[in-house]
XYZ file of C-alpha atoms in Angstrom:
663
model
C -25.791 21.496 36.759
C -27.836 19.237 34.533
C -25.577 19.907 31.541
C -22.503 19.047 33.633
C -24.012 15.719 34.680
C -24.868 14.895 31.055
C -21.349 15.856 29.949
C -19.762 13.715 32.664
C -22.016 10.827 31.693
C -20.999 11.137 28.019
C -17.302 11.308 28.950
C -17.712 8.204 31.135
C -19.524 6.351 28.314
C -16.811 7.286 25.819
C -14.144 6.106 28.279
C -15.911 2.771 28.804
C -16.259 2.224 25.038
C -12.630 3.196 24.458
C -11.413 0.881 27.217
C -13.309 -1.995 25.632
C -12.081 -1.237 22.131
C -9.957 -3.797 20.375
C -7.618 -0.932 19.439
C -8.217 -1.098 15.673
C -10.221 -3.223 13.282
C -8.753 -3.667 9.819
C -10.183 -4.872 6.548
C -9.136 -4.963 2.909
C -9.908 -1.828 0.910
C -9.252 -0.646 -2.612
C -6.313 -2.180 -4.506
C -6.122 -4.962 -1.895
C -4.609 -2.613 0.699
C -5.161 -2.810 4.449
C -7.376 -0.083 5.900
C -8.862 0.789 9.261
C -12.609 0.312 9.478
C -15.372 0.515 12.097
C -14.958 -1.579 15.254
C -16.303 -5.040 14.483
C -15.980 -6.483 17.998
C -15.639 -5.042 21.499
C -14.412 -6.813 24.618
C -17.392 -7.417 26.903
C -15.665 -9.283 29.752
C -12.637 -11.206 30.942
C -13.237 -14.586 32.552
C -11.333 -17.325 34.386
C -8.975 -14.861 36.047
C -9.206 -16.799 39.315
C -9.018 -20.333 37.817
C -5.241 -20.516 38.111
C -4.704 -21.549 34.495
C -1.046 -22.286 33.765
C -0.035 -22.265 30.106
C -3.383 -23.501 28.753
C -3.036 -24.816 25.200
C -6.529 -25.376 23.825
C -10.203 -24.578 24.348
C -13.538 -25.906 23.110
C -17.038 -24.469 23.482
C -20.020 -26.824 23.698
C -23.401 -26.654 25.438
C -22.739 -23.302 27.101
C -19.499 -24.554 28.675
C -15.845 -23.839 27.941
C -13.518 -26.839 28.105
C -9.916 -25.713 28.547
C -6.844 -27.921 28.225
C -4.822 -26.528 31.126
C -1.543 -28.073 30.076
C 0.617 -26.685 32.875
C -1.715 -28.076 35.557
C -2.406 -31.390 33.740
C -6.189 -30.982 33.812
C -9.276 -29.982 31.869
C -11.129 -26.973 33.267
C -14.869 -26.970 32.519
C -16.300 -23.459 32.905
C -20.067 -22.902 32.880
C -20.835 -19.578 31.181
C -24.184 -19.276 32.976
C -23.308 -20.171 36.562
C -19.750 -18.728 36.305
C -18.421 -21.794 38.104
C -15.886 -24.356 36.956
C -14.921 -27.934 37.710
C -11.785 -29.940 36.994
C -11.514 -33.121 34.937
C -8.634 -35.561 34.610
C -6.356 -34.318 37.399
C -4.938 -37.786 37.922
C -5.304 -39.066 34.368
C -3.482 -36.482 32.274
C 0.128 -35.383 31.888
C 0.339 -32.539 29.325
C -3.076 -32.072 27.662
C -2.637 -29.959 24.519
C -5.960 -30.458 22.721
C -9.595 -30.898 23.719
C -12.773 -31.721 21.791
C -16.301 -32.309 23.116
C -19.443 -33.866 21.633
C -22.833 -34.750 23.114
C -21.434 -37.585 25.259
C -17.691 -37.404 25.717
C -14.690 -35.203 26.327
C -11.727 -36.117 24.104
C -8.278 -35.001 25.227
C -5.088 -35.124 23.143
C -2.182 -35.633 25.537
C 1.180 -35.339 23.783
C 3.049 -36.255 26.961
C 1.206 -39.560 27.339
C 1.105 -40.152 23.551
C -2.586 -41.008 23.967
C -6.108 -39.789 23.372
C -7.887 -39.890 26.750
C -11.704 -40.029 26.724
C -13.931 -38.879 29.623
C -17.689 -38.740 30.072
C -19.401 -35.460 30.921
C -19.140 -36.232 34.650
C -15.365 -36.453 34.366
C -15.004 -40.226 34.576
C -12.303 -41.764 32.430
C -13.814 -44.091 29.803
C -10.821 -45.328 27.854
C -7.524 -44.449 26.189
C -6.400 -44.692 22.596
C -2.683 -45.091 22.002
C -0.478 -45.584 19.002
C -2.201 -47.592 16.217
C -0.901 -51.128 15.883
C -1.571 -51.319 12.151
C 1.376 -52.165 9.900
C 0.258 -49.363 7.606
C 0.852 -46.796 10.353
C 4.492 -47.828 10.708
C 6.390 -49.391 13.550
C 8.734 -46.442 14.007
C 6.237 -43.664 13.293
C 5.793 -41.364 16.287
C 2.349 -40.849 17.782
C 2.272 -37.541 19.681
C -1.344 -36.290 19.513
C -1.496 -32.495 19.910
C -5.031 -31.776 18.664
C -8.086 -33.942 18.051
C -11.586 -33.647 16.573
C -14.250 -36.328 16.172
C -16.926 -36.508 13.470
C -20.531 -37.692 13.940
C -19.581 -41.273 13.018
C -17.047 -41.371 15.836
C -13.965 -41.200 13.609
C -10.930 -39.414 15.050
C -8.861 -36.790 13.185
C -5.591 -36.264 15.025
C -2.804 -33.732 14.543
C 0.324 -35.514 15.701
C 3.529 -33.657 16.471
C 5.909 -33.780 13.502
C 3.571 -35.865 11.326
C 4.416 -35.064 7.693
C 1.893 -37.435 6.103
C -1.187 -35.455 7.108
C -3.958 -35.894 9.649
C -4.071 -39.300 11.360
C -7.530 -40.805 10.924
C -8.774 -43.529 13.323
C -12.169 -45.212 13.612
C -14.227 -45.228 16.820
C -12.266 -48.252 18.053
C -8.896 -46.640 17.479
C -8.074 -48.622 14.340
C -5.922 -46.811 11.792
C -7.887 -45.718 8.697
C -5.117 -43.831 6.952
C -3.725 -40.327 6.586
C -6.036 -37.485 5.703
C -5.309 -34.520 3.410
C -1.510 -34.205 3.509
C 0.018 -30.880 2.500
C 1.598 -30.669 -0.922
C 5.327 -30.156 -1.375
C 6.139 -26.838 -3.025
C 8.756 -27.005 -5.780
C 10.814 -23.846 -6.167
C 12.650 -22.668 -9.275
C 15.911 -23.838 -7.676
C 14.425 -27.303 -7.158
C 13.451 -27.492 -10.826
C 16.964 -26.455 -11.835
C 18.457 -29.154 -9.617
C 16.085 -31.721 -11.112
C 17.467 -30.966 -14.548
C 21.195 -31.127 -13.831
C 21.752 -33.139 -10.634
C 21.969 -36.908 -10.347
C 19.610 -38.933 -8.188
C 22.253 -39.362 -5.475
C 23.026 -35.626 -5.420
C 19.336 -34.751 -5.168
C 18.841 -37.168 -2.273
C 21.807 -35.619 -0.484
C 20.894 -31.978 -1.081
C 17.104 -31.967 -1.065
C 14.716 -32.628 1.794
C 11.381 -32.312 0.066
C 8.839 -33.005 2.756
C 5.364 -31.552 3.218
C 4.782 -29.235 6.151
C 2.869 -30.686 9.110
C -0.512 -29.340 10.180
C -0.582 -27.279 13.358
C -4.241 -27.318 14.365
C -7.623 -28.625 13.282
C -11.359 -27.914 13.546
C -14.566 -29.517 12.278
C -17.943 -27.953 11.449
C -21.507 -29.217 11.804
C -21.400 -30.748 8.310
C -18.339 -32.820 9.126
C -15.939 -30.747 6.996
C -12.443 -30.548 8.457
C -10.471 -27.290 8.634
C -6.717 -27.148 9.177
C -4.001 -24.543 9.607
C -0.374 -24.850 8.549
C 2.312 -22.552 9.874
C 4.937 -20.883 7.692
C 2.579 -20.839 4.711
C 1.268 -17.877 2.743
C -1.913 -17.753 0.693
C -3.141 -21.197 1.769
C -2.320 -21.443 5.481
C -6.001 -22.318 6.037
C -7.578 -25.293 4.288
C -11.101 -26.703 4.184
C -11.151 -30.427 3.430
C -13.905 -32.545 1.966
C -14.359 -36.203 2.891
C -11.533 -37.160 0.505
C -9.117 -34.741 2.159
C -9.004 -32.314 -0.781
C -8.880 -28.590 -0.124
C -12.180 -27.027 -1.240
C -11.696 -23.520 0.194
C -11.881 -21.425 -2.971
C -9.261 -18.706 -2.369
C -6.957 -21.077 -0.504
C -6.844 -23.377 -3.535
C -5.753 -20.388 -5.625
C -3.156 -19.471 -2.988
C -4.799 -16.029 -2.681
C -6.019 -15.830 0.921
C -4.983 -12.927 3.121
C -3.460 -14.895 5.985
C -0.529 -15.217 8.399
C 2.355 -17.613 8.849
C 1.880 -17.979 12.619
C -1.742 -19.104 13.001
C -2.184 -21.240 16.125
C -5.905 -22.055 16.150
C -8.988 -22.094 13.966
C -12.734 -22.397 14.520
C -15.916 -22.182 12.428
C -19.312 -20.731 13.361
C -22.695 -22.185 12.476
C -22.876 -20.133 9.250
C -19.521 -21.391 7.977
C -17.501 -18.273 8.720
C -13.900 -19.056 9.616
C -12.022 -17.525 12.557
C -8.243 -17.928 12.786
C -5.946 -16.791 15.591
C -2.247 -15.941 15.510
C 0.141 -16.374 18.416
C 0.467 -12.580 18.548
C -3.276 -12.240 19.182
C -4.459 -11.163 15.739
C -7.922 -12.506 14.921
C -8.848 -13.040 11.275
C -12.461 -13.569 10.229
C -13.267 -14.984 6.764
C -16.408 -15.783 4.833
C -17.129 -19.251 3.420
C -14.973 -18.643 0.326
C -11.956 -17.369 2.250
C -12.489 -13.630 1.723
C -11.224 -11.618 4.676
C -14.005 -9.817 6.554
C -12.139 -8.350 9.545
C -8.823 -8.493 11.333
C -8.487 -7.169 14.874
C -6.721 -7.746 18.178
C -2.963 -7.888 18.564
C -0.160 -8.264 21.081
C 0.069 -6.312 24.344
C 3.683 -5.145 24.200
C 4.201 -2.228 26.582
C 0.926 -2.336 28.545
C -2.193 -4.429 29.013
C -5.324 -3.433 27.181
C -8.610 -5.128 26.474
C -8.507 -6.872 23.123
C -4.736 -7.405 23.198
C -2.898 -10.562 24.267
C 0.473 -11.700 25.574
C 0.511 -15.135 23.931
C -2.780 -16.238 22.367
C -3.385 -19.983 22.023
C -7.041 -20.779 21.241
C -10.246 -19.287 19.810
C -13.922 -20.275 19.916
C -17.185 -18.689 18.766
C -20.725 -19.286 20.072
C -24.128 -19.220 18.365
C -24.615 -15.521 19.200
C -21.406 -14.575 17.412
C -19.382 -13.970 20.593
C -15.689 -14.773 20.263
C -13.689 -16.341 23.117
C -9.897 -16.047 22.992
C -7.556 -17.851 25.374
C -4.391 -16.074 26.513
C -1.789 -18.739 27.217
C 0.569 -16.545 29.218
C -1.976 -14.632 31.308
C -4.229 -17.657 31.829
C -7.441 -15.778 31.009
C -10.173 -15.719 28.362
C -11.333 -12.489 26.734
C -14.873 -12.373 25.357
C -15.638 -10.247 22.267
C -19.154 -9.107 21.362
C -19.986 -8.226 17.727
C -20.983 -4.632 17.066
C -23.967 -3.546 14.968
C -21.566 -3.056 12.062
C -20.345 -6.661 12.239
C -23.857 -8.058 12.746
C -25.134 -6.290 9.638
C -22.287 -7.643 7.521
C -22.945 -11.131 8.897
C -26.641 -10.770 8.116
C -25.924 -9.674 4.550
C -23.524 -12.588 4.012
C -26.067 -15.060 5.406
C -28.872 -13.750 3.183
C -26.691 -13.989 0.108
C -25.724 -17.586 0.886
C -29.446 -18.372 1.259
C -30.104 -16.972 -2.210
C -31.932 -13.883 -0.915
C -30.002 -11.459 -3.083
C -32.426 -8.528 -3.007
C -32.590 -8.562 0.800
C -28.813 -8.798 1.058
C -28.369 -5.881 -1.358
C -30.375 -3.508 0.818
C -28.295 -4.435 3.879
C -25.015 -4.072 1.935
C -26.122 -0.595 0.844
C -26.875 0.240 4.465
C -23.488 -1.072 5.651
C -21.766 0.948 2.910
C -22.598 4.048 4.978
C -20.251 2.778 7.706
C -17.331 2.179 5.359
C -17.428 3.141 1.697
C -14.135 1.480 0.764
C -14.343 -1.950 2.383
C -13.604 -4.744 -0.080
C -15.976 -7.242 1.553
C -18.892 -4.780 1.310
C -18.323 -3.970 -2.349
C -17.784 -7.643 -3.067
C -21.141 -8.468 -1.469
C -22.884 -5.674 -3.367
C -21.290 -6.822 -6.616
C -22.570 -10.379 -6.107
C -26.051 -9.107 -5.288
C -26.161 -6.917 -8.410
C -24.793 -9.803 -10.496
C -27.558 -12.167 -9.362
C -30.054 -9.377 -10.011
C -28.795 -9.137 -13.608
C -27.397 -5.621 -13.210
C -23.961 -6.498 -14.567
C -22.777 -2.917 -15.045
C -23.113 -2.064 -11.349
C -21.785 -5.495 -10.408
C -18.615 -4.825 -12.413
C -18.171 -1.414 -10.768
C -18.363 -2.891 -7.264
C -16.117 -5.848 -8.124
C -13.554 -3.394 -9.443
C -13.576 -1.441 -6.169
C -13.285 -4.755 -4.287
C -10.377 -5.728 -6.569
C -12.134 -9.013 -7.298
C -10.822 -9.687 -10.797
C -12.412 -13.097 -11.236
C -15.944 -11.905 -10.447
C -15.328 -8.728 -12.461
C -14.414 -10.959 -15.402
C -17.733 -12.803 -15.094
C -19.658 -9.524 -14.998
C -17.666 -8.117 -17.931
C -18.367 -11.286 -19.936
C -22.097 -10.724 -19.447
C -21.780 -7.039 -20.420
C -19.849 -7.980 -23.541
C -22.354 -10.695 -24.374
C -25.266 -8.252 -24.087
C -23.436 -5.717 -26.265
C -22.785 -8.307 -28.973
C -26.396 -9.505 -28.922
C -27.737 -5.956 -29.200
C -25.290 -4.802 -31.884
C -24.440 -7.938 -33.859
C -26.400 -6.837 -36.958
C -24.652 -3.469 -37.078
C -21.234 -5.079 -36.561
C -21.822 -7.591 -39.385
C -23.023 -4.848 -41.733
C -19.923 -2.710 -41.025
C -17.615 -5.686 -41.592
C -19.435 -6.559 -44.823
C -19.139 -2.968 -46.126
C -15.406 -2.915 -45.299
C -14.967 -6.180 -47.190
C -16.905 -4.863 -50.209
C -14.916 -1.612 -50.226
C -11.635 -3.561 -50.070
C -12.696 -5.822 -52.949
C -13.885 -2.935 -55.157
C -10.724 -0.879 -54.610
C -8.582 -3.951 -55.274
C -10.379 -4.771 -58.551
C -10.157 -1.147 -59.760
C -6.429 -1.002 -59.087
C -5.967 -4.371 -60.790
C -7.913 -3.325 -63.923
C -5.900 -0.110 -64.303
C -2.665 -1.921 -63.440
C -1.982 0.411 -60.498
C 0.222 -0.598 -57.606
C -0.396 1.198 -54.344
C 3.014 2.257 -53.199
C 3.768 5.038 -50.729
C 7.149 6.718 -51.138
C 8.571 8.610 -48.186
C 11.093 11.211 -49.279
C 12.053 12.433 -45.809
C 15.195 10.540 -44.700
C 14.302 10.515 -40.987
C 10.763 9.208 -41.564
C 12.098 6.669 -44.033
C 14.592 5.405 -41.420
C 11.862 5.124 -38.761
C 9.449 3.259 -41.055
C 12.319 0.929 -41.948
C 11.182 -0.956 -38.804
C 8.715 -2.917 -40.946
C 11.564 -4.311 -43.050
C 13.088 -5.869 -39.918
C 10.001 -8.058 -39.608
C 10.118 -9.360 -43.182
C 13.834 -9.472 -44.006
C 15.861 -9.178 -40.785
C 19.171 -10.457 -42.193
C 19.231 -8.042 -45.168
C 17.874 -5.200 -43.041
C 20.651 -5.501 -40.425
C 23.213 -5.582 -43.252
C 21.964 -2.226 -44.597
C 21.838 -0.825 -41.067
C 25.504 -1.743 -40.545
C 26.444 -0.226 -43.913
C 24.637 3.005 -42.993
C 22.222 2.866 -45.935
C 19.346 3.084 -43.455
C 19.184 4.120 -39.840
C 20.870 6.887 -37.866
C 21.513 7.888 -34.268
C 18.465 10.185 -34.359
C 16.091 7.598 -35.839
C 17.323 4.972 -33.355
C 16.780 7.407 -30.468
C 13.222 8.071 -31.642
C 12.623 4.302 -31.885
C 13.911 3.927 -28.305
C 11.368 6.571 -27.325
C 8.585 4.602 -29.055
C 9.768 1.468 -27.282
C 9.661 3.250 -23.916
C 6.121 4.511 -24.604
C 4.895 1.003 -25.465
C 6.537 -0.393 -22.316
C 4.870 2.271 -20.168
C 1.469 1.498 -21.682
C 2.129 -2.229 -21.306
C 2.866 -1.774 -17.604
C 0.328 0.892 -16.746
C -2.216 0.987 -19.539
C -3.697 -2.507 -19.492
C -7.280 -3.086 -18.466
C -8.215 -3.808 -14.863
C -8.374 -7.546 -15.525
C -4.875 -7.829 -16.947
C -2.991 -5.023 -15.236
C 0.445 -5.865 -13.868
C -0.255 -4.524 -10.345
C 1.947 -1.492 -10.883
C -0.216 0.999 -8.956
C 2.733 1.913 -6.715
C 5.158 2.360 -9.630
C 5.544 5.724 -11.275
C 6.087 6.408 -14.962
C 9.618 7.502 -14.108
C 10.343 4.177 -12.414
C 9.085 2.184 -15.410
C 11.015 4.416 -17.806
C 14.224 4.087 -15.796
C 13.887 0.299 -15.468
C 13.437 0.102 -19.261
C 16.107 2.445 -20.621
C 18.923 1.636 -18.187
C 19.075 -2.122 -19.036
C 19.045 -1.262 -22.762
C 21.939 1.185 -22.394
C 23.850 -1.333 -20.278
C 23.323 -3.918 -23.021
C 24.656 -1.553 -25.709
C 27.746 -0.684 -23.675
C 28.425 -4.293 -22.571
C 27.973 -5.706 -26.062
C 30.425 -3.099 -27.389
C 33.017 -4.122 -24.785
C 32.576 -7.803 -25.646
C 32.702 -7.190 -29.418
C 35.960 -5.224 -28.989
C 37.553 -8.282 -27.387
C 36.003 -10.920 -29.685
C 36.730 -9.104 -32.975
C 33.157 -8.089 -33.653
C 32.719 -5.850 -36.705
C 30.047 -3.635 -35.185
C 30.892 -0.222 -33.764
C 29.224 1.390 -30.769
C 27.020 3.319 -33.212
C 26.038 0.103 -35.034
C 25.102 -1.610 -31.748
C 23.073 1.390 -30.605
C 21.146 1.411 -33.893
C 20.549 -2.319 -34.426
C 19.392 -2.790 -30.795
C 16.719 -0.139 -31.335
C 15.486 -1.784 -34.541
C 15.450 -5.204 -32.825
C 12.457 -4.010 -30.801
C 10.339 -3.830 -33.972
C 7.983 -6.771 -33.125
C 7.323 -5.404 -29.634
C 6.777 -1.809 -30.787
C 4.454 -2.775 -33.665
C 2.418 -5.633 -32.205
C 2.346 -5.233 -28.406
C -0.156 -2.324 -28.624
C -2.643 -4.806 -30.142
C -2.165 -7.058 -27.092
C -2.777 -4.069 -24.814
C -5.941 -3.278 -26.775
C -7.122 -6.887 -26.444
C -6.963 -6.624 -22.637
C -9.993 -4.315 -22.872
C -11.981 -6.873 -24.880
C -11.097 -10.283 -23.460
C -11.956 -11.872 -20.102
C -10.133 -14.302 -17.850
C -11.504 -17.180 -19.903
C -9.493 -15.940 -22.894
C -6.427 -14.887 -20.865
C -4.316 -17.518 -22.634
C -4.539 -15.344 -25.780
C -2.994 -12.408 -23.921
C -0.297 -14.556 -22.325
C 0.543 -16.426 -25.514
C 0.511 -13.225 -27.587
C 2.920 -11.450 -25.217
C 5.152 -14.508 -25.018
C 5.235 -14.839 -28.816
C 6.060 -11.147 -29.365
C 8.821 -11.096 -26.740
C 10.289 -14.330 -28.146
C 10.172 -12.863 -31.654
C 11.947 -9.732 -30.385
C 14.700 -11.803 -28.757
C 15.187 -13.806 -31.959
C 15.488 -10.556 -33.954
C 18.032 -9.312 -31.409
C 19.995 -12.551 -31.829
C 20.030 -12.095 -35.612
C 21.094 -8.464 -35.127
C 24.104 -9.466 -33.022
C 25.072 -12.145 -35.539
C 24.810 -9.960 -38.656
C 26.232 -6.781 -37.166
C 29.342 -8.441 -35.746
C 29.599 -11.070 -38.510
C 29.634 -13.944 -36.011
C 28.776 -17.588 -36.440
C 25.953 -18.998 -34.285
C 28.369 -20.158 -31.575
C 30.092 -16.792 -31.483
C 26.732 -15.011 -31.293
C 25.637 -17.066 -28.284
C 28.976 -16.398 -26.583
C 28.728 -12.668 -27.274
C 25.242 -12.463 -25.765
C 26.205 -14.479 -22.666
C 29.366 -12.435 -22.087
C 27.359 -9.219 -22.508
C 24.881 -10.371 -19.851
C 27.753 -11.238 -17.513
C 29.224 -7.759 -18.045
C 25.848 -6.228 -17.201
C 25.791 -8.174 -13.912
C 29.335 -7.063 -13.131
C 28.489 -3.397 -13.800
C 25.367 -3.602 -11.636
C 27.313 -5.299 -8.836
C 30.100 -2.702 -8.932
C 27.576 0.144 -8.967
C 25.751 -1.376 -5.988
C 28.959 -1.662 -3.977
C 30.006 1.890 -4.852
C 26.530 3.171 -3.981
C 26.563 1.465 -0.575
C 30.065 2.687 0.215
C 29.588 6.165 -1.226
C 29.558 7.930 2.146
C 32.813 6.295 3.179
C 34.445 7.119 -0.184
C 33.272 10.730 0.063
C 34.661 11.098 3.596
C 37.990 9.580 2.508
C 38.338 11.900 -0.510
C 37.310 14.877 1.596
C 39.925 13.964 4.223
C 42.659 13.663 1.575
C 41.752 17.062 0.095
C 41.844 18.659 3.557
C 45.247 17.095 4.255
C 46.674 18.349 0.905
C 45.343 21.860 1.525
C 46.836 21.850 5.014
C 50.289 20.824 3.713
C 50.147 23.418 0.883
C 49.620 26.130 3.461
């Protein structure tokens, strides 16, 4: 009997925990991939079910009270979290309140319907209203539709106005216009740059509407730093502004944040962690640099469940780490409590920010038991080891966290230590090599010997003829066309060498400089390398047949292979350098690759010219026409591939009809 009671109790406990679960909590794991992790937050309660909220738009937490902009009922609901009672403010003063902010003295309401900021005291008495600024600088025809508002400690207003493209509207305590704050930048696409080059000013004005995107919501922390969200942005949807309006959120500035395009609200806790909410109910939690810690929540599609929302509209967090999320459609607030897992991660992050690296390391190691592949955990451990001076372990953890920039810093320290410890040995080896080279050179010079290696094998001689392409490309392509050097077999082997170098270039670079090809197989890389080359050979042959080119299909096949000489010979050195250099020297890798590829293209140009005996103009035309033919072939293949089933059914039907008539 006792065992049955215990079993029933355990089943009931599991059911209660499951019913409070936020379904799944996600984080970033290895290779920057999403992964399920331990529950970070659980729903503890649902409040304001009986308050009759109708399409509430915004919420603010201050002094143990929730202030809710109940837009549909034209009021502010003030809910006391201790007494569980609420009062109403502004029933006869507001029209469509869409934003609310509260400080020690006043309640500030952004009312888009009234086009005003309405200010109340804590008792609910209206103090004053702030309408459209009268300043000439604001603009006579500029709309003033305040949707969200925050106020700093000096009493200055930061207002998100509907459709405002110039940034946040900043007013002083008296409502005087101070200027626009932190406008979004206009993104210029490749098409825009092309239009800039070839279109006139009038055409650009007619075709282009280059305007910055407006901000959607705003928050402010205890230090007076302003946070904004912009919809339909990726990588920098969240921004943290200094007093000048510049974005100082590290990963956002690099356009590398893991974010969403439909964020609707943002808030910041006392430790500087950022919480952002999407309309679909997803909650994103970030550290102070913009690294994703957790993502949880979601939309209730087929059924209601704790932790899921119909249409989420606002988020707040209290000093205990509890999260409050407002559901606009249901008119309720769900309260999330952090689990032990989340609290430990928060504690480790806080200790690190305080400079207590040893203490944070022990907590990170403890949290690692919960999830051994979480990026945020390995990132924290890497930073702790780095500050401790253990750069080897720091690099290992940064690599798991896929934090290339921090890995680069750790690798730089490892390389620096290696050079300091082995500099004498390195200098001695280099000196001995130099001495050996000088002695051998002098001996050969005294005896009048010239070091010359003769290769008697025709195939090897043709393959090593690659080096001649680098020194004398014009003469070399002439001999290739005449058949003195080169053959189908040697060219095929060179294509194989080219494919090997490409595979290593794509998949063999160091962690710092890899091309993010973890999901691409060797077969995919090989196919995407050889197919374009074969298409080029075939297309260039078709074009040369029409334009009286002297090269045959065999000549084109051979000279194209030899044109890859710079890439085959020198790109392996660039790949090797990726294991030595850090991000600080990345320009050497980029410039080296660019130079080698440019050199290869120039050699290819010379090969077309000399093989077909074209002038420069004819060579350019031949290359352009060949590229056009490649596009045509790819387009035709794509159409045939998409319609293959229909073609097969048609052919099959014709065959059946013929067989029937034969019978």
